[in-house]
Short mmCIF file of C-alpha atoms in Angstrom, two decimals:
data_model
loop_
_atom_site.label_atom_id
_atom_site.label_comp_id
_atom_site.label_asym_id
_atom_site.label_seq_id
_atom_site.Cartn_x
_atom_site.Cartn_y
_atom_site.Cartn_z
CA UNK A 1 -79.84 -36.19 -152.55
CA UNK A 2 -77.28 -34.34 -155.07
CA UNK A 3 -79.85 -32.16 -157.02
CA UNK A 4 -82.58 -30.59 -154.39
CA UNK A 5 -81.24 -27.45 -153.18
CA UNK A 6 -81.47 -27.67 -149.67
CA UNK A 7 -80.60 -24.39 -148.62
CA UNK A 8 -83.71 -23.06 -150.15
CA UNK A 9 -85.93 -25.56 -148.80
CA UNK A 10 -84.57 -25.11 -145.46
CA UNK A 11 -85.15 -21.14 -146.03
CA UNK A 12 -89.07 -22.66 -146.72
CA UNK A 13 -89.16 -24.61 -143.67
CA UNK A 14 -87.65 -22.08 -141.68
CA UNK A 15 -85.04 -25.33 -140.30
CA UNK A 16 -82.23 -26.69 -141.64
CA UNK A 17 -82.67 -29.64 -143.37
CA UNK A 18 -79.88 -31.69 -144.98
CA UNK A 19 -79.10 -35.12 -145.79
CA UNK A 20 -76.68 -37.60 -143.57
CA UNK A 21 -74.21 -38.14 -145.37
CA UNK A 22 -71.93 -41.99 -146.21
CA UNK A 23 -74.80 -44.51 -145.35
CA UNK A 24 -76.20 -46.95 -146.88
CA UNK A 25 -80.30 -45.34 -146.22
CA UNK A 26 -80.99 -41.71 -147.62
CA UNK A 27 -81.75 -39.97 -144.70
CA UNK A 28 -82.54 -36.32 -143.36
CA UNK A 29 -81.30 -34.39 -140.35
CA UNK A 30 -83.79 -31.78 -139.31
CA UNK A 31 -82.61 -28.63 -136.47
CA UNK A 32 -85.47 -26.86 -135.90
CA UNK A 33 -84.79 -23.22 -135.22
CA UNK A 34 -87.47 -19.92 -134.64
CA UNK A 35 -90.43 -20.17 -134.79
CA UNK A 36 -90.58 -24.20 -134.76
CA UNK A 37 -88.84 -24.61 -131.53
CA UNK A 38 -91.13 -23.61 -130.33
CA UNK A 39 -93.32 -26.66 -131.79
CA UNK A 40 -91.54 -29.17 -131.96
CA UNK A 41 -92.35 -31.31 -128.47
CA UNK A 42 -91.02 -34.61 -129.77
CA UNK A 43 -87.73 -35.07 -132.32
CA UNK A 44 -85.93 -38.41 -133.67
CA UNK A 45 -86.85 -40.90 -135.87
CA UNK A 46 -89.62 -40.94 -138.40
CA UNK A 47 -89.61 -43.27 -141.48
CA UNK A 48 -91.36 -41.93 -144.11
CA UNK A 49 -91.51 -43.31 -147.74
CA UNK A 50 -91.85 -41.63 -152.03
CA UNK A 51 -91.55 -42.52 -154.96
CA UNK A 52 -90.72 -39.06 -156.58
CA UNK A 53 -88.29 -36.68 -154.34
CA UNK A 54 -89.55 -33.29 -155.17
CA UNK A 55 -89.11 -29.97 -153.67
CA UNK A 56 -93.00 -30.28 -153.90
CA UNK A 57 -92.84 -33.46 -151.59
CA UNK A 58 -89.73 -32.18 -149.20
CA UNK A 59 -92.99 -29.62 -147.84
CA UNK A 60 -94.50 -32.67 -146.19
CA UNK A 61 -91.65 -32.50 -143.90
CA UNK A 62 -93.32 -28.67 -142.41
CA UNK A 63 -96.27 -31.14 -142.13
CA UNK A 64 -94.16 -33.53 -140.09
CA UNK A 65 -93.07 -30.64 -137.65
CA UNK A 66 -96.19 -29.05 -137.19
CA UNK A 67 -98.58 -31.82 -136.08
CA UNK A 68 -95.70 -32.46 -132.74
CA UNK A 69 -97.72 -30.46 -130.33
CA UNK A 70 -95.97 -28.83 -127.83
CA UNK A 71 -95.00 -30.68 -124.97
CA UNK A 72 -93.26 -30.30 -120.71
CA UNK A 73 -89.79 -28.78 -120.04
CA UNK A 74 -87.77 -32.03 -120.78
CA UNK A 75 -89.41 -31.97 -124.96
CA UNK A 76 -88.18 -28.69 -125.00
CA UNK A 77 -85.49 -30.01 -123.88
CA UNK A 78 -85.44 -32.03 -126.63
CA UNK A 79 -86.01 -29.99 -129.29
CA UNK A 80 -82.10 -29.05 -129.28
CA UNK A 81 -82.11 -33.02 -130.32
CA UNK A 82 -81.87 -33.42 -134.80
CA UNK A 83 -84.47 -34.94 -135.75
CA UNK A 84 -84.19 -38.14 -138.85
CA UNK A 85 -86.57 -38.37 -141.47
CA UNK A 86 -85.09 -42.02 -143.39
CA UNK A 87 -86.84 -42.10 -147.03
CA UNK A 88 -87.67 -44.74 -148.93
CA UNK A 89 -86.92 -44.93 -152.48
CA UNK A 90 -90.20 -46.92 -154.10
CA UNK A 91 -91.28 -48.19 -158.11
CA UNK A 92 -94.33 -48.29 -159.22
CA UNK A 93 -95.45 -50.74 -162.40
CA UNK A 94 -99.32 -51.98 -162.04
CA UNK A 95 -99.40 -54.19 -159.54
CA UNK A 96 -95.17 -54.73 -158.73
CA UNK A 97 -94.28 -52.22 -155.79
CA UNK A 98 -89.80 -52.76 -155.23
CA UNK A 99 -88.31 -51.11 -152.38
CA UNK A 100 -84.42 -50.08 -152.00
CA UNK A 101 -84.32 -51.62 -148.49
CA UNK A 102 -80.26 -52.39 -148.41
CA UNK A 103 -80.46 -53.86 -145.22
CA UNK A 104 -83.32 -56.36 -146.66
CA UNK A 105 -81.03 -56.92 -150.11
CA UNK A 106 -77.75 -57.17 -148.96
CA UNK A 107 -74.43 -57.87 -150.15
CA UNK A 108 -76.25 -57.03 -153.61
CA UNK A 109 -75.55 -53.89 -153.65
CA UNK A 110 -78.05 -52.39 -156.53
CA UNK A 111 -80.74 -54.65 -156.38
CA UNK A 112 -85.03 -53.64 -155.91
CA UNK A 113 -86.73 -55.84 -153.28
CA UNK A 114 -90.55 -57.03 -154.26
CA UNK A 115 -93.40 -56.27 -151.95
CA UNK A 116 -96.13 -58.59 -151.66
CA UNK A 117 -96.90 -56.28 -148.96
CA UNK A 118 -99.90 -54.89 -151.41
CA UNK A 119 -100.49 -57.95 -152.88
CA UNK A 120 -101.10 -59.45 -149.42
CA UNK A 121 -103.78 -56.94 -147.86
CA UNK A 122 -105.70 -56.66 -151.31
CA UNK A 123 -106.21 -60.61 -151.44
CA UNK A 124 -107.15 -60.51 -147.33
CA UNK A 125 -110.22 -57.31 -148.74
CA UNK A 126 -111.54 -59.18 -151.39
CA UNK A 127 -111.76 -62.06 -149.40
CA UNK A 128 -113.37 -60.23 -146.66
CA UNK A 129 -115.95 -58.64 -148.61
CA UNK A 130 -116.78 -61.63 -150.68
CA UNK A 131 -118.77 -63.26 -147.21
CA UNK A 132 -118.05 -60.21 -144.51
CA UNK A 133 -115.20 -61.62 -142.64
CA UNK A 134 -113.10 -61.02 -140.12
CA UNK A 135 -109.83 -61.86 -141.84
CA UNK A 136 -108.43 -58.17 -141.64
CA UNK A 137 -108.98 -58.03 -138.41
CA UNK A 138 -107.57 -60.58 -136.86
CA UNK A 139 -104.79 -59.99 -138.28
CA UNK A 140 -105.25 -56.63 -136.51
CA UNK A 141 -105.22 -58.91 -132.94
CA UNK A 142 -102.51 -59.61 -133.78
CA UNK A 143 -100.19 -57.74 -135.03
CA UNK A 144 -102.09 -56.02 -131.83
CA UNK A 145 -100.70 -59.17 -129.61
CA UNK A 146 -97.08 -59.14 -130.67
CA UNK A 147 -96.78 -55.82 -130.29
CA UNK A 148 -97.58 -55.25 -127.12
CA UNK A 149 -95.67 -59.04 -126.25
CA UNK A 150 -92.07 -58.28 -126.08
CA UNK A 151 -91.26 -61.59 -126.32
CA UNK A 152 -93.15 -61.53 -129.80
CA UNK A 153 -91.65 -58.51 -131.74
CA UNK A 154 -90.11 -60.37 -134.27
CA UNK A 155 -93.45 -61.92 -135.37
CA UNK A 156 -93.58 -59.23 -138.36
CA UNK A 157 -96.85 -58.79 -139.69
CA UNK A 158 -95.97 -59.97 -143.35
CA UNK A 159 -95.51 -63.58 -141.48
CA UNK A 160 -98.89 -63.10 -139.29
CA UNK A 161 -100.64 -62.04 -142.91
CA UNK A 162 -99.55 -64.96 -145.39
CA UNK A 163 -100.73 -66.97 -142.18
CA UNK A 164 -104.17 -65.72 -142.35
CA UNK A 165 -104.26 -66.16 -145.66
CA UNK A 166 -102.89 -69.51 -145.89
CA UNK A 167 -105.10 -70.63 -142.60
CA UNK A 168 -108.02 -68.92 -145.45
CA UNK A 169 -107.54 -71.12 -148.14
CA UNK A 170 -108.55 -74.63 -145.52
CA UNK A 171 -110.87 -72.43 -143.80
CA UNK A 172 -113.98 -70.51 -145.07
CA UNK A 173 -116.42 -69.77 -141.06
CA UNK A 174 -114.86 -66.00 -141.06
CA UNK A 175 -117.97 -64.71 -139.57
CA UNK A 176 -117.38 -61.73 -136.59
CA UNK A 177 -118.75 -64.30 -134.45
CA UNK A 178 -116.04 -67.20 -135.57
CA UNK A 179 -113.18 -64.78 -134.36
CA UNK A 180 -112.50 -66.49 -131.09
CA UNK A 181 -112.21 -69.36 -132.58
CA UNK A 182 -109.86 -68.53 -135.62
CA UNK A 183 -107.51 -66.22 -133.05
CA UNK A 184 -107.06 -69.99 -131.13
CA UNK A 185 -106.71 -71.59 -134.57
CA UNK A 186 -103.54 -69.12 -135.91
CA UNK A 187 -102.37 -69.96 -133.22
CA UNK A 188 -102.04 -73.33 -132.84
CA UNK A 189 -101.69 -72.87 -136.65
CA UNK A 190 -98.51 -70.46 -136.16
CA UNK A 191 -96.72 -73.54 -133.68
CA UNK A 192 -96.30 -75.74 -136.61
CA UNK A 193 -95.14 -73.33 -138.62
CA UNK A 194 -92.47 -72.41 -135.91
CA UNK A 195 -92.01 -75.85 -135.40
CA UNK A 196 -90.91 -76.95 -139.35
CA UNK A 197 -89.89 -73.47 -139.23
CA UNK A 198 -90.82 -72.60 -142.22
CA UNK A 199 -93.93 -70.58 -143.37
CA UNK A 200 -94.72 -69.91 -147.06
CA UNK A 201 -95.01 -66.60 -149.22
CA UNK A 202 -98.76 -66.81 -150.17
CA UNK A 203 -97.60 -65.72 -153.47
CA UNK A 204 -93.85 -66.49 -153.58
CA UNK A 205 -93.24 -70.65 -151.92
CA UNK A 206 -90.14 -69.76 -152.57
CA UNK A 207 -89.47 -67.53 -149.64
CA UNK A 208 -89.71 -68.49 -145.42
CA UNK A 209 -90.63 -65.68 -144.14
CA UNK A 210 -89.75 -66.69 -139.84
CA UNK A 211 -86.03 -67.44 -142.12
CA UNK A 212 -85.04 -64.57 -140.40
CA UNK A 213 -85.83 -65.44 -137.01
CA UNK A 214 -82.52 -67.40 -134.51
CA UNK A 215 -83.74 -71.28 -133.10
CA UNK A 216 -83.58 -69.24 -130.19
CA UNK A 217 -86.28 -67.03 -130.98
CA UNK A 218 -88.11 -69.87 -132.27
CA UNK A 219 -88.09 -71.71 -129.23
CA UNK A 220 -88.93 -68.82 -127.76
CA UNK A 221 -91.69 -67.54 -129.47
CA UNK A 222 -93.54 -71.28 -130.17
CA UNK A 223 -93.18 -72.05 -126.09
CA UNK A 224 -95.52 -68.68 -125.85
CA UNK A 225 -98.01 -69.57 -127.70
CA UNK A 226 -98.02 -73.62 -126.64
CA UNK A 227 -99.62 -72.13 -122.79
CA UNK A 228 -101.51 -69.67 -125.05
CA UNK A 229 -103.45 -72.86 -126.33
CA UNK A 230 -103.53 -74.44 -122.95
CA UNK A 231 -105.35 -71.32 -121.37
CA UNK A 232 -107.37 -71.30 -124.48
CA UNK A 233 -108.77 -75.10 -124.25
CA UNK A 234 -108.27 -75.31 -120.63
CA UNK A 235 -109.68 -72.13 -119.12
CA UNK A 236 -113.12 -71.59 -120.55
CA UNK A 237 -113.53 -67.25 -120.65
CA UNK A 238 -112.13 -67.55 -118.26
CA UNK A 239 -109.09 -69.36 -120.03
CA UNK A 240 -109.56 -66.66 -122.39
CA UNK A 241 -109.00 -63.36 -120.44
CA UNK A 242 -106.25 -64.74 -118.56
CA UNK A 243 -104.51 -65.03 -121.82
CA UNK A 244 -105.57 -62.13 -123.77
CA UNK A 245 -103.80 -60.77 -120.32
CA UNK A 246 -100.66 -63.34 -120.91
CA UNK A 247 -100.40 -61.72 -124.50
CA UNK A 248 -100.66 -58.19 -124.05
CA UNK A 249 -99.88 -57.61 -120.05
CA UNK A 250 -96.60 -60.31 -119.41
CA UNK A 251 -95.42 -59.19 -116.65
CA UNK A 252 -98.60 -59.19 -115.21
CA UNK A 253 -98.02 -63.15 -115.21
#
């Protein structure tokens, strides 16, 4: 933040780029000027990761800004607001990935967080490649369901990925035809983990991936999934359609 020539970057991108000082994270503030004003249709907050922060990396901002399409009058009004970009420092050494995320490592100021995401995704790819399985597809479906249902958004990608990894140790059939069965099984397994309040990390068993959920969130998520299991077990094909409707469009149930 202190060594980069921000005026030079600003002149190169034809917009004002400057660091946001005083916060625990590394954040940049961008004000669109001149020709880019007509291109910037959405202003808000963008999150990117980078291993090395250099002037060359910062040219990525130009691509980010120019990717915005011309928008409506409302979008034109919003272009007078700043665009914020958070920079996530990453250290890589072989398969080890460390990230600087103070919100997760607090109160340890100088601590780095060990990211197991590369190991988890690599393991899923490896397992699917051996039997042409649907493990990654199951994770995507679970993530889509949780993203579309406000009550389930507290469940992030990590616990869902580890849920499938744990199930892979005991379940052998991950063919495409068994996707609906594995999805139902994942929900049943998740209910069990929620009742215990513990879902161990696949590669670091000492880590509880449900520790960030409050008791109310655990109860709410568990109640919703119990209702979904009932739909699946008693409703047949119609129940599965009803389940999907309730998962993705809860306001219509």
